[in-house]
Each structure stands twice: as structure tokens, then as C-alpha cells.
Coordinates of C-alpha atoms in Angstrom, one line a residue:
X1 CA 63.5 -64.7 62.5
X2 CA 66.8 -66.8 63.3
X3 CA 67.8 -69.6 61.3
X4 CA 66.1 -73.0 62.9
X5 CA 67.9 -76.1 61.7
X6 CA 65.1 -78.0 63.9
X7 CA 62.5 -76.2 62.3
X8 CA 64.3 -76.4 58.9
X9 CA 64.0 -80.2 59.3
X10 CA 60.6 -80.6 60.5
X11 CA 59.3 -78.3 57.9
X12 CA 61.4 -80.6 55.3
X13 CA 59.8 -83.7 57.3
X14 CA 56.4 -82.0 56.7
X15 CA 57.0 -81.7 52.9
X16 CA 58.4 -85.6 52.4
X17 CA 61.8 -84.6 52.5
X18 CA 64.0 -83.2 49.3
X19 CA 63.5 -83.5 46.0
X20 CA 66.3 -85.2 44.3
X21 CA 67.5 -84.4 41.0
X22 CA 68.9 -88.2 40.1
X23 CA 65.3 -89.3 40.0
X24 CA 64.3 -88.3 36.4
X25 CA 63.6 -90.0 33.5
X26 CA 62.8 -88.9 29.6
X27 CA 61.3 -90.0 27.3
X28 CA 62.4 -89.4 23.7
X29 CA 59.9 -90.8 21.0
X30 CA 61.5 -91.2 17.4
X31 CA 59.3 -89.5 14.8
X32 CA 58.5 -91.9 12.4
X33 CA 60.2 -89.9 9.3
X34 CA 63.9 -90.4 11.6
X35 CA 63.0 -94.0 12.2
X36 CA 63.1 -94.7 8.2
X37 CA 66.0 -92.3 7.2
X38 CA 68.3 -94.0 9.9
X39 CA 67.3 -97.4 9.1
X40 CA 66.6 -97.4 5.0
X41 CA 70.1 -99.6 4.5
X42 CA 70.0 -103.3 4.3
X43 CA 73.4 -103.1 6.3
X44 CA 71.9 -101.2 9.1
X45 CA 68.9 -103.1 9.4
X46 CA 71.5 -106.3 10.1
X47 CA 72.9 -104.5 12.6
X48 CA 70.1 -103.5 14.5
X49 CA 68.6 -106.9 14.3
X50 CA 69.0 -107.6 18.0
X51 CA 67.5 -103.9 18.5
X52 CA 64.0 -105.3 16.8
X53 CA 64.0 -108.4 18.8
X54 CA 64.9 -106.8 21.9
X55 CA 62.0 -104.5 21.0
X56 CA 59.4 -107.5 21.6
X57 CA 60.6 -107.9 25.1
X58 CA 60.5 -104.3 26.0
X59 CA 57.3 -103.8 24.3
X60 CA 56.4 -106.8 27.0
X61 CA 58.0 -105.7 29.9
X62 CA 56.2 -102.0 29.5
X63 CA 52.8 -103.5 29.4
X64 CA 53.3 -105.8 32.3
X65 CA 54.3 -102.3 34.6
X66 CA 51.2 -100.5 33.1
X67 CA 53.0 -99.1 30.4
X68 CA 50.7 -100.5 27.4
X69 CA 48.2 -99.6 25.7
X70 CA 47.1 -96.5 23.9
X71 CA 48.8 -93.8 26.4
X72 CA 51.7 -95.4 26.7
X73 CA 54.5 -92.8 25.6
X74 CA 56.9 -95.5 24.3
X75 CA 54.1 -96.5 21.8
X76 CA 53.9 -93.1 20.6
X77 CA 57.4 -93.5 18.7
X78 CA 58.3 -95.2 15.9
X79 CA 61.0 -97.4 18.0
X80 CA 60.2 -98.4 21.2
X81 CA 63.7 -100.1 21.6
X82 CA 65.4 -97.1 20.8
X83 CA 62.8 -95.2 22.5
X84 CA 63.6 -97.2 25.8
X85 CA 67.6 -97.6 25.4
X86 CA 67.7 -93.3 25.2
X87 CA 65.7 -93.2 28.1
X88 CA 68.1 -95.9 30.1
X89 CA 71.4 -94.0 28.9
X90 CA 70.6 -90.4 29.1
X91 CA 73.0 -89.8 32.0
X92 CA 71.4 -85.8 32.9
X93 CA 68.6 -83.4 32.1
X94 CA 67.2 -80.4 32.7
X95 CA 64.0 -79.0 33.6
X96 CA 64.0 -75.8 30.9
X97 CA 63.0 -72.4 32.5
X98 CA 61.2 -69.7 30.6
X99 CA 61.3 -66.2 30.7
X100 CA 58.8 -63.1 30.1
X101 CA 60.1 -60.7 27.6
X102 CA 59.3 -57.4 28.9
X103 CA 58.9 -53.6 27.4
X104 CA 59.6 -50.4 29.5
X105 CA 56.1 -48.5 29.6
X106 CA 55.3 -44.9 31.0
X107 CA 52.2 -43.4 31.1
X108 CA 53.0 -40.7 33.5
X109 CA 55.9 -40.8 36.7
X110 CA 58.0 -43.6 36.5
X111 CA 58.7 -46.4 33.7
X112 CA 57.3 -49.8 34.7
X113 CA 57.6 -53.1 32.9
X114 CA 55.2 -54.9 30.6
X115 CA 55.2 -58.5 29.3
X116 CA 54.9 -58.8 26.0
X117 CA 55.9 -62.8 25.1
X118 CA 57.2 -65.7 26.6
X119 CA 60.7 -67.1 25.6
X120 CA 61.2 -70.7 25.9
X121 CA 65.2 -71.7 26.6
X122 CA 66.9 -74.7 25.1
X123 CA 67.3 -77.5 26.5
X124 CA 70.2 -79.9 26.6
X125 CA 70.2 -84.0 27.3
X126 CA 73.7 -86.5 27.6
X127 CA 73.9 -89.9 26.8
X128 CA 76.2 -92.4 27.6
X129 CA 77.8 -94.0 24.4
X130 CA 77.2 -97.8 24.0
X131 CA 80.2 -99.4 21.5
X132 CA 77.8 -99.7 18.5
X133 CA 77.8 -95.9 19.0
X134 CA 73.9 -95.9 17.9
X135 CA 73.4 -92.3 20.0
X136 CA 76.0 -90.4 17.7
X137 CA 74.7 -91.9 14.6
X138 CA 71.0 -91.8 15.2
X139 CA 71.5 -87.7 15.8
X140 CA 73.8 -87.3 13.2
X141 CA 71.2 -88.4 11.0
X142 CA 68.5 -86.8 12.6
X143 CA 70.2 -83.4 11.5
X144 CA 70.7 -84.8 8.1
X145 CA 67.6 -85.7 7.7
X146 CA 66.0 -82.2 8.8
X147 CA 69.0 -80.1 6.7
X148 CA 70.5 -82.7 4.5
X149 CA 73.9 -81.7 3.5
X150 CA 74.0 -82.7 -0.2
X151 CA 71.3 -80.7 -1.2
X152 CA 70.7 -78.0 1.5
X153 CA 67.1 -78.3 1.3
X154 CA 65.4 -78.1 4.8
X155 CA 62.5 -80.3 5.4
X156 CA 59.1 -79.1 5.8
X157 CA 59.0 -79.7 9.7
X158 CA 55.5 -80.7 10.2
X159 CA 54.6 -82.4 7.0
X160 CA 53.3 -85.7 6.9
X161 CA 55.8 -87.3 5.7
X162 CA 58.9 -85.5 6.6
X163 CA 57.9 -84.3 9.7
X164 CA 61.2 -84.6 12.1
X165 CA 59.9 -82.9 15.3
X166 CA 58.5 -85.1 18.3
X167 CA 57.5 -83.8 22.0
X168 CA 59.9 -85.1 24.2
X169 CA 58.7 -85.4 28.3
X170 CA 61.4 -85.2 31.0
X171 CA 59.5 -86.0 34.5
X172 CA 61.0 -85.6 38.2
X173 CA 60.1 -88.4 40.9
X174 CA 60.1 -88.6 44.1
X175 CA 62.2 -91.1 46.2
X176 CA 59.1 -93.4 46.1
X177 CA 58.6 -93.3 42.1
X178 CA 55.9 -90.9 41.6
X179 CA 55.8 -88.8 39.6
X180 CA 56.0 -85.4 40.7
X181 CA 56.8 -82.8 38.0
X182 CA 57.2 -83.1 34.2
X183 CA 56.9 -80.9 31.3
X184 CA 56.4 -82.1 27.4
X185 CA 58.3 -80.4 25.6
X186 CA 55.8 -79.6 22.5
X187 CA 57.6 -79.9 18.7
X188 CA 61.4 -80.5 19.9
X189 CA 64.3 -81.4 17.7
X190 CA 68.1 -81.4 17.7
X191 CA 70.1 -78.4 16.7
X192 CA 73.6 -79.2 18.3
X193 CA 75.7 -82.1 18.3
X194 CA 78.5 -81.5 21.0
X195 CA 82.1 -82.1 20.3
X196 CA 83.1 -85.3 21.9
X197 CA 87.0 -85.0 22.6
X198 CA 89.4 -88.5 22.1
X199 CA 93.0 -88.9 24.2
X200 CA 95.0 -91.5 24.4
X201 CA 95.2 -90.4 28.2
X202 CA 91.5 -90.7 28.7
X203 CA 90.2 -94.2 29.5
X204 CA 86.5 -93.1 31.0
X205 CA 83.5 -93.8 28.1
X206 CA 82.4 -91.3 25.8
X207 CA 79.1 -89.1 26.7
X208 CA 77.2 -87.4 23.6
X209 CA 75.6 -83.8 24.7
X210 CA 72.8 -82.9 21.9
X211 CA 71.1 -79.5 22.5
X212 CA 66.9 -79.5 21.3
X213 CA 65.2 -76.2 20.3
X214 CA 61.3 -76.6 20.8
X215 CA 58.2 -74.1 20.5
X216 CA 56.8 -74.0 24.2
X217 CA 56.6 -77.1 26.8
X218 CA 53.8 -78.4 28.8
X219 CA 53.7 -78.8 32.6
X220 CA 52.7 -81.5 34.2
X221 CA 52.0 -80.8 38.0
X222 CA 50.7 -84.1 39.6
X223 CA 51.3 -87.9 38.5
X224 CA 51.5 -91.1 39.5
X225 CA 53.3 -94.0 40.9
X226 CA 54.9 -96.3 38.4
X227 CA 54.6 -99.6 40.4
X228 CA 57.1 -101.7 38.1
X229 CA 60.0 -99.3 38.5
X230 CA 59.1 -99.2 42.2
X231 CA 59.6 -103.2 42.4
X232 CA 62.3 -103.4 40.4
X233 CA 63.6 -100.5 42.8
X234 CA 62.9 -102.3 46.2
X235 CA 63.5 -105.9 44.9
X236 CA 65.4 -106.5 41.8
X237 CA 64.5 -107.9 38.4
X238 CA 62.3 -110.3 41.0
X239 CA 60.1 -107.2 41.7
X240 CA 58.4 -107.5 38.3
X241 CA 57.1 -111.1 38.8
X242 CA 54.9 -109.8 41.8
X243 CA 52.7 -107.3 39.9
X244 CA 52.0 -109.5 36.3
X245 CA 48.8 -107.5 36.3
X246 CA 50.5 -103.9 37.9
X247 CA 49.2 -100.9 36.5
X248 CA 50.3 -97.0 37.0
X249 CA 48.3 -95.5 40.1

């Protein structure tokens, strides 16, 4: 059958057009163990003071788009500012693939293929660098706090109180804001900090690349529309003020 671009486009039509890869979002929750090793100094706590205020308003704003209550993922960290400021800056994603691991077989004739376990890739996430330069320092201390360098002890990773792992979901939306695709990706954690390169000839910002291992993600096939980041989409900071009440369809 010859190529169609008529019938390409009417099938595309058909389908509500292409999926685009700049609508995403994640959402990184901070296990509560990270929250108190990067915030246990007086000085830091000073610093981050407009962090905690900010966090009332945010905390605000997500329950007037449908984003309170008890399955709200932002209330499922330990920082919902934080929570929310990764989310805003985390400039590209990936959806991770998977693979079968497989085993040659022959019973008799030819050797055919058998899976014998799944293999979950890495995934990788880049944030853009604020001036406070809270992003390098929260996953530099992250690491520390799961391998920390004075003592070379690693931390039990799912203890109660030391547990550093946290399921982070990265969802795909339509050009409408539903939600379309996701996957949770189940007891994730950083293992590489990427090298972030200074010149004299570079005046651009600096982007921060932090690779996450994790034991198997989740899929997510069908979601919903988030009707306050549709407003704020069509109208503005306005758009909010119509829905008071808005919840996620």
C-alpha cells in the first residue's frame, strides 16, 4: 500500500492528533529521612525560610486545582515546596523502557528464545539551576545521606528511619491536560550527579542531570484532566479564580 499523506492525516485526526513530548510533568516526592538530613542546620533552615512560607501558598493553590487531600502526590513528600519547585524546573524526562532478558533454548531443531526476567533501565531527569543552587545541594546530600562519605556506611534503604528511596511518577498529557500515560517509578533514588561544566565563554544557566536507579515502575494507562493547569493554560494566573471549587476529572 502507497504512502497516503491524506490518509496519514485523517488517521492522525482520528486519533486527536500527536502526542507531544513537552507535555510532561514529574513529580518527585522527598522522603522524609532527605528532608531532615538536608535541613538539620540552623543556617539552612534561614535560608529556606521563604521555601516554608512559600509552601503554605502552594499547599493552597494544589487544593484549590483538586490537588488536596489524601491522594494528592505532593502531600506524599515531606516538602511540598520543594516537591513542587522540582517539578516546575525539571526541564526533560524520559519515559524508561524495559527489556526481557532472554535464554537460547532447544529442545529439538532450532534454538528459540525464552524470557527469563525483566530488566528495568535507568532513568535520567534535568533541572534548571535557580541562584540559591538548591537542586545541586539537595542531591548532593541525598547521596550523602544514602553512602555518607565520612564513614562509608550505607544506609539501610527501606528502614524506617533512614529510608532514602521514594517512587517518583513522570506522566505524558495530551495538548488538552489529561493525562494520558504515566509510570511510578517504584523505590527510586539517585546514583549519578552529572558534571556541570563552568566557562567564562558560556553565559546560558546551568542545568543539573541526576541519573535514578529503581526496582520496577508502574504504568498508568488512562487519567484525567487537571482543570487548574488547563485554566491557567487557556487564561493565565486569572484561570484559577474561575474554578475555586475545581477538582481533577
Amino acid at each position: 500500500m502507497a504512502f497516503s499523506p491524506n490518509l496519514f492525516l485523517a488517521n492522525v485526526r482520528s486519533k486527536d492528533g500527536l502526542a507531544k513530548p513537552c507535555r510532561f510533568e514529574v513529580i518527585l516526592p522527598i522522603p522524609p529521612y532527605i528532608n531532615e538530613f538536608i535541613g538539620n542546620s540552623i543556617l539552612e533552615k534561614i535560608l529556606n525560610l521563604p521555601n516554608s512560607i512559600f509552601s503554605n501558598v502552594s499547599d493552597a493553590v494544589n487544593s484549590a486545582f483538586g490537588r488536596g487531600g489524601q491522594q494528592d502526590e505532593y502531600s506524599k513528600t515531606s516538602n511540598s515546596s520543594m516537591s513542587r519547585n522540582l517539578a516546575l524546573q525539571c526541564e526533560s524526562a524520559e519515559l524508561p523502557g524495559k527489556t526481557m532478558q532472554t535464554a537460547d533454548v532447544k529442545i529439538y531443531g532450532p534454538t528459540f528464545k525464552v524470557p527469563y526476567q525483566t530488566q528495568y533501565s535507568d532513568t535520567s531527569l534535568t533541572f534548571l539551576c535557580t541562584n540559591d543552587f538548591y537542586e545541586r545541594k539537595l542531591f548532593d546530600r541525598w547521596m550523602e545521606a544514602i553512602h555518607p562519605t565520612d564513614t562509608n556506611n550505607l544506609r539501610f534503604p527501606k528502614g524506617d528511619k533512614s529510608r532514602y528511596m521514594t517512587n517518583i511518577k513522570i506522566i505524558q498529557y495530551d495538548d488538552f491536560i489529561k493525562q494520558i500515560y504515566a509510570v511510578e517509578l517504584i523505590d527510586a533514588f539517585p546514583i549519578g550527579v552529572a558534571p556541570q561544566a563552568l566557562s567564562w565563554a558560556d553565559d546560558s544557566f546551568h542545568r543539573l542531570q541526576i541519573s535514578f536507579a529503581y526496582q520496577k515502575y508502574r504504568t498508568i494507562y488512562e487519567g484525567t484532566y487537571d482543570i487548574g493547569a488547563a485554566a491557567a493554560s487557556l487564561f493565565g494566573a486569572a484561570g484559577s479564580r474561575l474554578l475555586p471549587f475545581g477538582k481533577a476529572l
